[in-house]
Each structure stands twice: as C-alpha cells, then as structure tokens.
Coordinates of N, CA and C in Angstrom, one line a residue:
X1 N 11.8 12.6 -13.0 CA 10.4 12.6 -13.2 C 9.9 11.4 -14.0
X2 N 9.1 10.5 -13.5 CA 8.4 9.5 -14.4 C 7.4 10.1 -14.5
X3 N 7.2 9.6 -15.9 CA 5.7 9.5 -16.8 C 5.1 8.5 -17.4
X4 N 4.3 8.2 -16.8 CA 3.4 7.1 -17.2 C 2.1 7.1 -17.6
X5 N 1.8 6.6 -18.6 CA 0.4 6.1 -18.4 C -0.3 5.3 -20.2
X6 N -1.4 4.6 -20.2 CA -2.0 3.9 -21.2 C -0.9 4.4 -22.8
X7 N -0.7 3.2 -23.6 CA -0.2 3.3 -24.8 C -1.6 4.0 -25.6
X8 N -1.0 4.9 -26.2 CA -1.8 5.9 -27.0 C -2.0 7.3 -26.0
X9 N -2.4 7.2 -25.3 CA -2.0 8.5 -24.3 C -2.1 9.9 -24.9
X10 N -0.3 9.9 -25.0 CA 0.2 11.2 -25.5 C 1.4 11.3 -24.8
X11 N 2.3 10.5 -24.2 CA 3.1 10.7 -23.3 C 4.1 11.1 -24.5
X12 N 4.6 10.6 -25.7 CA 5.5 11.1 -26.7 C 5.7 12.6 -26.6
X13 N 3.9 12.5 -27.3 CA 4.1 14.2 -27.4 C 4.4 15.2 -26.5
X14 N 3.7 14.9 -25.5 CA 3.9 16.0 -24.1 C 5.4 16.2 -23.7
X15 N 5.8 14.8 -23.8 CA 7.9 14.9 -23.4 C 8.4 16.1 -24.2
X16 N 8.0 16.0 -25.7 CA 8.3 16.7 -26.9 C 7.9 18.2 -26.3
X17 N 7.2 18.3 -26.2 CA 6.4 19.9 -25.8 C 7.0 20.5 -24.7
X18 N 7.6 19.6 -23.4 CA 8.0 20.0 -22.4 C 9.3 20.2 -23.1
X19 N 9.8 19.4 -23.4 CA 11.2 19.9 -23.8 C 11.3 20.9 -25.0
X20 N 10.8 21.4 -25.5 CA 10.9 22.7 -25.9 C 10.4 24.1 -25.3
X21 N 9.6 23.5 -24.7 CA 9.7 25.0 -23.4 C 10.6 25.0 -22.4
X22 N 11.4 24.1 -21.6 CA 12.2 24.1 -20.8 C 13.8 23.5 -21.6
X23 N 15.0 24.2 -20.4 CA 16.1 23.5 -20.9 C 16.9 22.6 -20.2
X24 N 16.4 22.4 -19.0 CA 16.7 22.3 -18.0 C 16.3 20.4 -18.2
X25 N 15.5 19.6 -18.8 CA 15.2 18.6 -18.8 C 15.9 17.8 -20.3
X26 N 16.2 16.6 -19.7 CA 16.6 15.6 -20.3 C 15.9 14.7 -20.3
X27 N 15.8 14.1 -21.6 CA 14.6 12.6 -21.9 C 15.7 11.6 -21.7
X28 N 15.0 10.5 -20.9 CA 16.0 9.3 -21.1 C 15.1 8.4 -22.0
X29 N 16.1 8.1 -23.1 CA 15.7 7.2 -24.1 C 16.1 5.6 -23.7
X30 N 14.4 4.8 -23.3 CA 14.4 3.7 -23.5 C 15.4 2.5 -24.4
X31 N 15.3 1.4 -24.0 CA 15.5 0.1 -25.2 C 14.5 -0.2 -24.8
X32 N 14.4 -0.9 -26.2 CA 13.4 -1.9 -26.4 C 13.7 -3.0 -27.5
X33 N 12.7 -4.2 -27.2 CA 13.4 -5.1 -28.1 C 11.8 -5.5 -29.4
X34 N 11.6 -4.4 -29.1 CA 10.2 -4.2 -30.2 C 10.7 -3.1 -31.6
X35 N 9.9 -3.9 -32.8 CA 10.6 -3.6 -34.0 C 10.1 -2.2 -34.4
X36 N 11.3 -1.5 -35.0 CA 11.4 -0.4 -35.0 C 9.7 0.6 -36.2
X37 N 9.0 1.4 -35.5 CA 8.2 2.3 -36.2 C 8.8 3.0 -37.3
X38 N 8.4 2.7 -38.9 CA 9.0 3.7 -40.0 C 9.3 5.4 -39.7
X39 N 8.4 6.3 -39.0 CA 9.4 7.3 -38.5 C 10.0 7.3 -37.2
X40 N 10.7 6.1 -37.0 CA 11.4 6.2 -35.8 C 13.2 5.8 -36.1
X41 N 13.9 6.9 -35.1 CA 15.3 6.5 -35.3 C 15.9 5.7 -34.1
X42 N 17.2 5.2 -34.6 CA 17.6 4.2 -33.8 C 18.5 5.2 -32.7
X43 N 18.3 5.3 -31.2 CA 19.2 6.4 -30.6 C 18.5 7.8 -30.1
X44 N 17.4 7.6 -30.9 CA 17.0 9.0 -30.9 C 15.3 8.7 -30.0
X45 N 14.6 7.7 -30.6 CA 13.4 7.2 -30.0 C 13.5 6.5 -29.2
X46 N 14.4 5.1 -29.3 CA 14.4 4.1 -28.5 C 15.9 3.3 -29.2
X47 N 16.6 2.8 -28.2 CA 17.6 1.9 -28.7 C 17.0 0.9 -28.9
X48 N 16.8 0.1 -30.1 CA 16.5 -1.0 -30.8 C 17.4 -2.2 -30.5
X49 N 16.7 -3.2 -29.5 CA 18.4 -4.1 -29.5 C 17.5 -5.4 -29.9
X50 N 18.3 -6.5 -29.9 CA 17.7 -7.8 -30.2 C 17.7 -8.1 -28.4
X51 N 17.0 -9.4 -28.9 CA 16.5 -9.8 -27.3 C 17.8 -10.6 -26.8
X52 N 18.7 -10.9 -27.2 CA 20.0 -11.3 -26.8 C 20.9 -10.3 -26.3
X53 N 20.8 -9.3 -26.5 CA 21.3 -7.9 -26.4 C 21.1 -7.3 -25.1
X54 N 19.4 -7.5 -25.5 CA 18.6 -7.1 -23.7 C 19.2 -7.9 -22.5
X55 N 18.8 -8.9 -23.2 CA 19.6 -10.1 -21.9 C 20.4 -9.8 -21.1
X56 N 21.9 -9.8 -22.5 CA 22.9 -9.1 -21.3 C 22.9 -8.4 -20.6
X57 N 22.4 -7.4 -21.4 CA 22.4 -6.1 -20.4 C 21.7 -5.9 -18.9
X58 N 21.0 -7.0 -18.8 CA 20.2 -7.2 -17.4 C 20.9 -8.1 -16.7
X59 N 21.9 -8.8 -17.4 CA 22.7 -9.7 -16.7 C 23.7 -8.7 -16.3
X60 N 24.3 -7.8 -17.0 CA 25.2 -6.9 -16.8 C 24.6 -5.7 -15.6
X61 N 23.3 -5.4 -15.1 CA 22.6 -4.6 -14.2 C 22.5 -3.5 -14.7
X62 N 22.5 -3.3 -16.3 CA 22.9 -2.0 -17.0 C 21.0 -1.6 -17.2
X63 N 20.2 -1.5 -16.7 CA 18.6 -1.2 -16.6 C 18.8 -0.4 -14.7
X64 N 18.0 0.4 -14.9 CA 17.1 1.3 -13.8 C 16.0 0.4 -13.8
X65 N 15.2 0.0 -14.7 CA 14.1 -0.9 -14.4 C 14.3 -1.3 -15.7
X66 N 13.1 -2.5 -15.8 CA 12.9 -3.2 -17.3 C 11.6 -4.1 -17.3
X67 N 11.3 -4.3 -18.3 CA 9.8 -4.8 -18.3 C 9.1 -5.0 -19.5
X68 N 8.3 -6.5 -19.4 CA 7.6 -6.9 -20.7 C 6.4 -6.4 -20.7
X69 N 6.4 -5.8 -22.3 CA 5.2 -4.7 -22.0 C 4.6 -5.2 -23.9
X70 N 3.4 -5.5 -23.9 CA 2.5 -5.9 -25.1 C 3.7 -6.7 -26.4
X71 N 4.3 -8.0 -25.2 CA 5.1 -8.5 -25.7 C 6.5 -8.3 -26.4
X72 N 6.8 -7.4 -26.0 CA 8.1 -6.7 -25.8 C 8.9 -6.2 -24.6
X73 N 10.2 -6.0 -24.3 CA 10.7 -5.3 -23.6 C 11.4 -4.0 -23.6
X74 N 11.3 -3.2 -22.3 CA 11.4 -2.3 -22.7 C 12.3 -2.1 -21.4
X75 N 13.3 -1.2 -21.3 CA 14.4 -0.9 -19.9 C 15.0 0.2 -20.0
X76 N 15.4 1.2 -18.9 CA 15.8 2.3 -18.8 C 17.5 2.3 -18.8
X77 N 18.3 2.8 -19.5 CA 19.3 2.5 -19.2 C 20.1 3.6 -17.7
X78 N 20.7 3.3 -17.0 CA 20.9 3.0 -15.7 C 22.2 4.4 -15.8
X79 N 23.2 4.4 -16.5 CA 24.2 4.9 -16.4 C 24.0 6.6 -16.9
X80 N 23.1 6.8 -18.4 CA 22.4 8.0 -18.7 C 22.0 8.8 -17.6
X81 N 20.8 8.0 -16.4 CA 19.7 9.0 -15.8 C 21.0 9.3 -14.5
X82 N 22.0 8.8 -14.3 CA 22.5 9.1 -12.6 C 23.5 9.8 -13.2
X83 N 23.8 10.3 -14.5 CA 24.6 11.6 -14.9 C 24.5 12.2 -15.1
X84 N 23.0 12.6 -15.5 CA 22.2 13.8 -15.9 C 21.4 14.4 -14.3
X85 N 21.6 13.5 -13.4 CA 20.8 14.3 -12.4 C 22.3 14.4 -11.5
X86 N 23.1 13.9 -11.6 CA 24.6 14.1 -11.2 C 24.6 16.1 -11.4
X87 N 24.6 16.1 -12.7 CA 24.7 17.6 -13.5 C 23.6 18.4 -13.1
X88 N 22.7 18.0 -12.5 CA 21.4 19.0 -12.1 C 20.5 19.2 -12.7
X89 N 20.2 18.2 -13.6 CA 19.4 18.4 -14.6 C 18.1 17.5 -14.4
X90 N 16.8 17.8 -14.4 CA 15.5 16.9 -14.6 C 15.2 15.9 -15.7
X91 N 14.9 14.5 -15.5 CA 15.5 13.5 -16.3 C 14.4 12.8 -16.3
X92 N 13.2 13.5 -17.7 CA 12.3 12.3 -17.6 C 11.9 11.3 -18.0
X93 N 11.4 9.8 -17.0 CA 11.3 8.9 -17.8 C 10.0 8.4 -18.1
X94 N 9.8 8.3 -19.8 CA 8.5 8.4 -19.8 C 8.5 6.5 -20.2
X95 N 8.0 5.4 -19.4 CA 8.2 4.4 -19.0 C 6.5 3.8 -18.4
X96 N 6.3 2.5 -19.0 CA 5.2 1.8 -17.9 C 5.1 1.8 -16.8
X97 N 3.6 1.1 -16.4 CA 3.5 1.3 -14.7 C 4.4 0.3 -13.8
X98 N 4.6 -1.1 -14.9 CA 5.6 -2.0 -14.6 C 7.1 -1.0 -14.1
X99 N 7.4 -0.8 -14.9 CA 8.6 0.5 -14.7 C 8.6 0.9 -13.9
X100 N 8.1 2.3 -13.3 CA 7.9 2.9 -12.6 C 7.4 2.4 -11.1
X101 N 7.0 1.7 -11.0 CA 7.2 0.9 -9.8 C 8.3 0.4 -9.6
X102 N 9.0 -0.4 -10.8 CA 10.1 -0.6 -10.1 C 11.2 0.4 -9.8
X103 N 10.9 1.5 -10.5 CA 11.9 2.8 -10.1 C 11.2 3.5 -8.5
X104 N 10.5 3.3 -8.6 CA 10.1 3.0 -7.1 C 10.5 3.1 -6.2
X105 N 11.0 1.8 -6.1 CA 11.6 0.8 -4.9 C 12.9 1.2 -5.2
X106 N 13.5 1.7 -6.2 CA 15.0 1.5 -6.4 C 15.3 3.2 -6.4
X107 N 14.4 4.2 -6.4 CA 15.0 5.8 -6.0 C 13.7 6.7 -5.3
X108 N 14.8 7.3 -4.4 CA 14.1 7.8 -3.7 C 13.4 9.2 -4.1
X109 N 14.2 9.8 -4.7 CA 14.0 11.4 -5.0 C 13.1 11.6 -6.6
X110 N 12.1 10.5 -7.1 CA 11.9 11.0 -8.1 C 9.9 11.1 -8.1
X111 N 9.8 11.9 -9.1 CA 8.3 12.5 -9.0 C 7.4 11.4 -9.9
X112 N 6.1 11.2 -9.6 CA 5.1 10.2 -10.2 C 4.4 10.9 -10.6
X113 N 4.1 11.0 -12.5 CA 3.2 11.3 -12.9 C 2.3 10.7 -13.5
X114 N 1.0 10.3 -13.9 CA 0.3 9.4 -14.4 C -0.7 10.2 -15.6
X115 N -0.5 9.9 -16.8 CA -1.2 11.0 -17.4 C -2.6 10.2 -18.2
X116 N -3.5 10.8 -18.2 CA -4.5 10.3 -18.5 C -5.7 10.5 -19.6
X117 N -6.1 9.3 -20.4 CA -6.9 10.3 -21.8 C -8.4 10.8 -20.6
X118 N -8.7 11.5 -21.4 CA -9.4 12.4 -21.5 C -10.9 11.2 -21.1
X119 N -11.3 10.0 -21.6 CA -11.9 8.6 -21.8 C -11.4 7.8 -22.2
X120 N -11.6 6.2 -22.0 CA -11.5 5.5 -22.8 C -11.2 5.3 -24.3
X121 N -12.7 5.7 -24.9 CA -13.4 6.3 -26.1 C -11.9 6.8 -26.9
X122 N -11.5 7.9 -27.0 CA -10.7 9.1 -26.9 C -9.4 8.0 -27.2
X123 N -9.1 6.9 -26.1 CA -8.0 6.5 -26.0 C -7.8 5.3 -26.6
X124 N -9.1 4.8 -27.3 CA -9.1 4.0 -28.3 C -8.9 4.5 -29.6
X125 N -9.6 5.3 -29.5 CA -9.3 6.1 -31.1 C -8.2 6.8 -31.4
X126 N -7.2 7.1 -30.5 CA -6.0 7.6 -30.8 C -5.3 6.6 -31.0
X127 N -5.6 5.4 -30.5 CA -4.9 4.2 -31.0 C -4.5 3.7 -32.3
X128 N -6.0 3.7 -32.8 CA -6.8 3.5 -33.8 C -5.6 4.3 -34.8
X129 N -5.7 5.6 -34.7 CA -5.1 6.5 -35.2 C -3.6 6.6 -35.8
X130 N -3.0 5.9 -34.6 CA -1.6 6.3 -35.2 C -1.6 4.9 -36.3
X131 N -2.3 4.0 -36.4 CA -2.5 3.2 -37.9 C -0.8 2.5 -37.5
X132 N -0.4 1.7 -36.6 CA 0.8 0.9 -36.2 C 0.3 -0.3 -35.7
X133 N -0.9 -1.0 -35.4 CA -1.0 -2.0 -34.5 C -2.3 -2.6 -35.3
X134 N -2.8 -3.8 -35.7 CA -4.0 -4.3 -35.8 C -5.0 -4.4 -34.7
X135 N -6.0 -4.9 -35.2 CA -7.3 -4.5 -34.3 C -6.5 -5.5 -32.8
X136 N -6.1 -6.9 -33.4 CA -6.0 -7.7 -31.7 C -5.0 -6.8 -30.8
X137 N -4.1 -6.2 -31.6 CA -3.0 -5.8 -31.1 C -3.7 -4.3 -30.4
X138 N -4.9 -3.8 -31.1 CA -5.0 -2.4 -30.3 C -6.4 -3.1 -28.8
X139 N -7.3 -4.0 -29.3 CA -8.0 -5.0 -27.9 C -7.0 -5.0 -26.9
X140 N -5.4 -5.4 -27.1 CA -4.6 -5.9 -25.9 C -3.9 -4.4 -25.5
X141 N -3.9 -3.7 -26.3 CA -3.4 -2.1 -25.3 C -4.5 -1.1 -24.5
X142 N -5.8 -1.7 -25.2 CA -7.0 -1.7 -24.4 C -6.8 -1.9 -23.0
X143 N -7.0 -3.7 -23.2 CA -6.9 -4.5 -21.8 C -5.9 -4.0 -20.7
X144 N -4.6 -3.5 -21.4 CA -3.2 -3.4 -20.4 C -4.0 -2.0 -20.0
X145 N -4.5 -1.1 -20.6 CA -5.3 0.2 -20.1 C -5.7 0.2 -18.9
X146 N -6.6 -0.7 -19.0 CA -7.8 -0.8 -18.1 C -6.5 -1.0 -17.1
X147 N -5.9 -2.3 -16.7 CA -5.2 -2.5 -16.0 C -4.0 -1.4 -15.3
X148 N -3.3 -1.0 -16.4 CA -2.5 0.1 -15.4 C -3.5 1.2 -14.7
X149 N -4.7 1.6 -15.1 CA -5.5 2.8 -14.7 C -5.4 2.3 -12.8
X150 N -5.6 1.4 -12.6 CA -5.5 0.6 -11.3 C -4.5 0.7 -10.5
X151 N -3.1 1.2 -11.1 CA -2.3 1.6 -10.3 C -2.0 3.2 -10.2
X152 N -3.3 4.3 -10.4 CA -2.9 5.6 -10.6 C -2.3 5.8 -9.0
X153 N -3.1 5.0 -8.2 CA -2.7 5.6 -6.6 C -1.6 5.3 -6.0
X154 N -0.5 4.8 -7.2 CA 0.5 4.8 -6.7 C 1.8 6.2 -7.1
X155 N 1.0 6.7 -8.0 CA 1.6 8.0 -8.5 C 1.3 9.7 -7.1
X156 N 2.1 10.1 -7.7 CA 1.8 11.8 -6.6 C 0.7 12.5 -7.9
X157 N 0.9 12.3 -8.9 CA -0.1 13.3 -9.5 C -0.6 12.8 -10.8
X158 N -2.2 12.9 -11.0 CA -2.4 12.7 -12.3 C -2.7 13.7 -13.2
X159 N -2.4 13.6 -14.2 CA -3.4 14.4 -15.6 C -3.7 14.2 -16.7
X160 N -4.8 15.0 -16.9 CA -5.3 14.4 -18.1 C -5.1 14.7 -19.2
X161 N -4.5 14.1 -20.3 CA -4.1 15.2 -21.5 C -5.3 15.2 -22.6
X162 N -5.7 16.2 -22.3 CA -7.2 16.4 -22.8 C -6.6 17.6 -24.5
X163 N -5.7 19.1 -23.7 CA -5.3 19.3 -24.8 C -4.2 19.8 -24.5
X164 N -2.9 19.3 -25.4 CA -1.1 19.5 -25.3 C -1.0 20.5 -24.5
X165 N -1.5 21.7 -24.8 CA -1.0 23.4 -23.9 C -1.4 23.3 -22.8
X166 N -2.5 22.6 -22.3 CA -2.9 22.5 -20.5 C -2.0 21.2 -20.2
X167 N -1.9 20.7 -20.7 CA -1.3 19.3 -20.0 C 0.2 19.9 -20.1
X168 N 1.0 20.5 -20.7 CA 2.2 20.6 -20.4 C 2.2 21.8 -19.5
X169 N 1.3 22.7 -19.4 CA 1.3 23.9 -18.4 C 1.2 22.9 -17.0
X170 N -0.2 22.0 -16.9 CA -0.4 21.4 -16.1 C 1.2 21.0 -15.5
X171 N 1.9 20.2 -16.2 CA 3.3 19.2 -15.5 C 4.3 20.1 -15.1
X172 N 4.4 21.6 -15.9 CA 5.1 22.5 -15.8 C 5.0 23.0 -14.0
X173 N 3.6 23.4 -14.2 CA 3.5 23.6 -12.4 C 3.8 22.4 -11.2
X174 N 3.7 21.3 -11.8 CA 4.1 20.3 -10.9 C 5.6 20.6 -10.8
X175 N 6.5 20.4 -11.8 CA 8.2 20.7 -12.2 C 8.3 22.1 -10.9
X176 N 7.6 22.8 -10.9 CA 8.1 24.4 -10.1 C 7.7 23.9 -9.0
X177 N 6.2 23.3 -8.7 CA 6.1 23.5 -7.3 C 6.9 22.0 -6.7
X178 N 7.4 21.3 -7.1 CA 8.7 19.7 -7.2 C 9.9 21.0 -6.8
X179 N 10.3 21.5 -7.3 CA 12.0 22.8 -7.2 C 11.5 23.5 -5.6
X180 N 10.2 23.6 -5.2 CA 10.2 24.0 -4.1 C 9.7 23.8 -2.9
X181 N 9.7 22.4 -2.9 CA 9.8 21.5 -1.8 C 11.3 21.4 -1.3
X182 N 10.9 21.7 0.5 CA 12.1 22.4 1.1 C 13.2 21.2 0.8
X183 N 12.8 19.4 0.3 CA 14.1 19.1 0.4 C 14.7 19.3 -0.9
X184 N 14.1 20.0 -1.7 CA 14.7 20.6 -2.4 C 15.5 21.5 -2.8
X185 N 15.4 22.0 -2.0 CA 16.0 23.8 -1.6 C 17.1 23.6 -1.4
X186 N 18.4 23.9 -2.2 CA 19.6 24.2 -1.8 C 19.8 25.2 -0.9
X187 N 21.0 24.9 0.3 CA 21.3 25.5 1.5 C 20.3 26.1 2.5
X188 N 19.2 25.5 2.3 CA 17.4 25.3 3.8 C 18.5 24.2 4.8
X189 N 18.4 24.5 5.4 CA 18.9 23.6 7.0 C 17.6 22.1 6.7
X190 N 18.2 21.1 6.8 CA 17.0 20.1 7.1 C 17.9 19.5 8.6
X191 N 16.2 19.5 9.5 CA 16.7 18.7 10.3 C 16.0 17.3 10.8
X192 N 16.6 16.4 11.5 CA 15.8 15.5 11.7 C 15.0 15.0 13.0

C-alpha cells in the first residue's frame, strides 16, 4: 500500500494509527539523506545515511524507488518490502509522488493512496506548526504541494484527513475491500 501526499499532511500520523488498529501491516522505513528531527530515531523513523552512503546503495540497486524531495533524498529499501509481503503481510509505504510512480512502473500488485488536507490553509498551518522548517523552507513545501496535488489521478483512491478516526476508518475500508478483490482471493479460479 503506498501513501502519499503533501509534507505536512498527516501521513506520519495515520501510518501510526493504522498500525495500532491492525496487525497485519508493516511500515517500511524510508532512508533519507536529510538531517535527523530532535524526536526522531535513527532505524525507527528513517535510516539517516550520508549522501555517499545513498549513492551506493543506488549503485548497489538496494531502493524500490528513490527521489530528491525539498532537497534531500529519500529511497525505499528494496529487500525489507519483498519479505514482508513474501510472509503475507500489508507493507506500507508512506513515500512521495516522485516515489510512488516509480513504484508504479516497477510493481504490479500494490494499492495508491493519496491523502489529502482538508485545504490548503489547514496545510499550511500544520506546517507552520510542527515548528522544523523556516518560512522559505515552508513557501517550497507549499509549492511541491500545489504540484504533487496534480498527480492525484494517478492514485486508486483519495482522502482527506480532515480528522485521524475517519481517515484511518476511511483507509481501513479501502485495506478490506483491496483483501476482496477476486485477484485476491486465495484459491477463486482466475481465468484468462
């Protein structure tokens, strides 16, 4: 399951919320080569690498996708998500639109969600809010805003996270009615 949408959002929180109502889901934890947030752990939020680090590892093909995102990079690691859905488990990545396109092109079986503030307004001031970025630096998560909003129609579903309990109920029914699409269905005959 990818999740995407505008910095400031809520995509953190929602992952957090889903995964304590369900057990069945696994977060894949990003790298990135952007410097670490005071409550943030290394492993647990995001693997923190230096940009020589990144490098290789793109030279090594060790990313699902990767992508410069408000001057940083950010990449899924590759070996994580095809073990966890190996075991049966729902594996989501909450990732840009950059990303997500390119996860795209490179798998077939995974779900697009695009989640959405509630306005602009709303999604500036949450910005505002988490008090991590100066004014230029929150103008350019603006701008990239506006911009990804442009690719919602490449997602299967949007929502808006207006408030945490509908928007995780919201994704939850997408998750049940995703388990019951027939190519999903363990032992349904598919024919071609």
């Amino acid at each position: 399951m990818v999740l995407s949408g505008p910095s400031g959002v809520g995509k953190g929180t929602v992952c957090e919320e889903l995964m304590k109502d369900r057990d069945d889901i696994r977060y894949s934890i990003s790298a990135t080569t952007r410097k670490k947030r005071p409550n943030e752990k290394d492993g647990e939020n995001y693997y923190f690498l230096s940009l020589d680090d990144f490098n290789q590892r793109i030279e090594d093909g060790d990313f699902l996708e990767f992508a410069k995102v408000h001057g940083n990079y950010y990449g899924t690691p590759k070996k994580y998500v095809k073990e966890q859905i190996k075991n049966g488990e729902i594996v989501i990545l909450e990732i840009d639109v950059q990303g997500a396109l390119q996860v795209k092109e490179n798998f077939d079986n995974a779900v697009y969600i695009f989640l959405l503030p509630p306005d602009l307004m709303e999604l500036r001031r949450r910005i505002v809010g988490r008090s991590t970025e100066d004014e230029k630096q929150i103008n350019l998560r603006m701008e990239n805003a506006k911009k990804e909003l442009s690719f919602i129609d490449k997602y299967d579903y949007a929502v808006v996270n207006d408030e945490i309990s509908h928007t995780v109920d919201k994704i939850d029914a997408i998750i049940q009615a995703e388990k019951l699409r027939v190519r999903n269905v363990k032992g349904v005959q598919h024919h071609d």
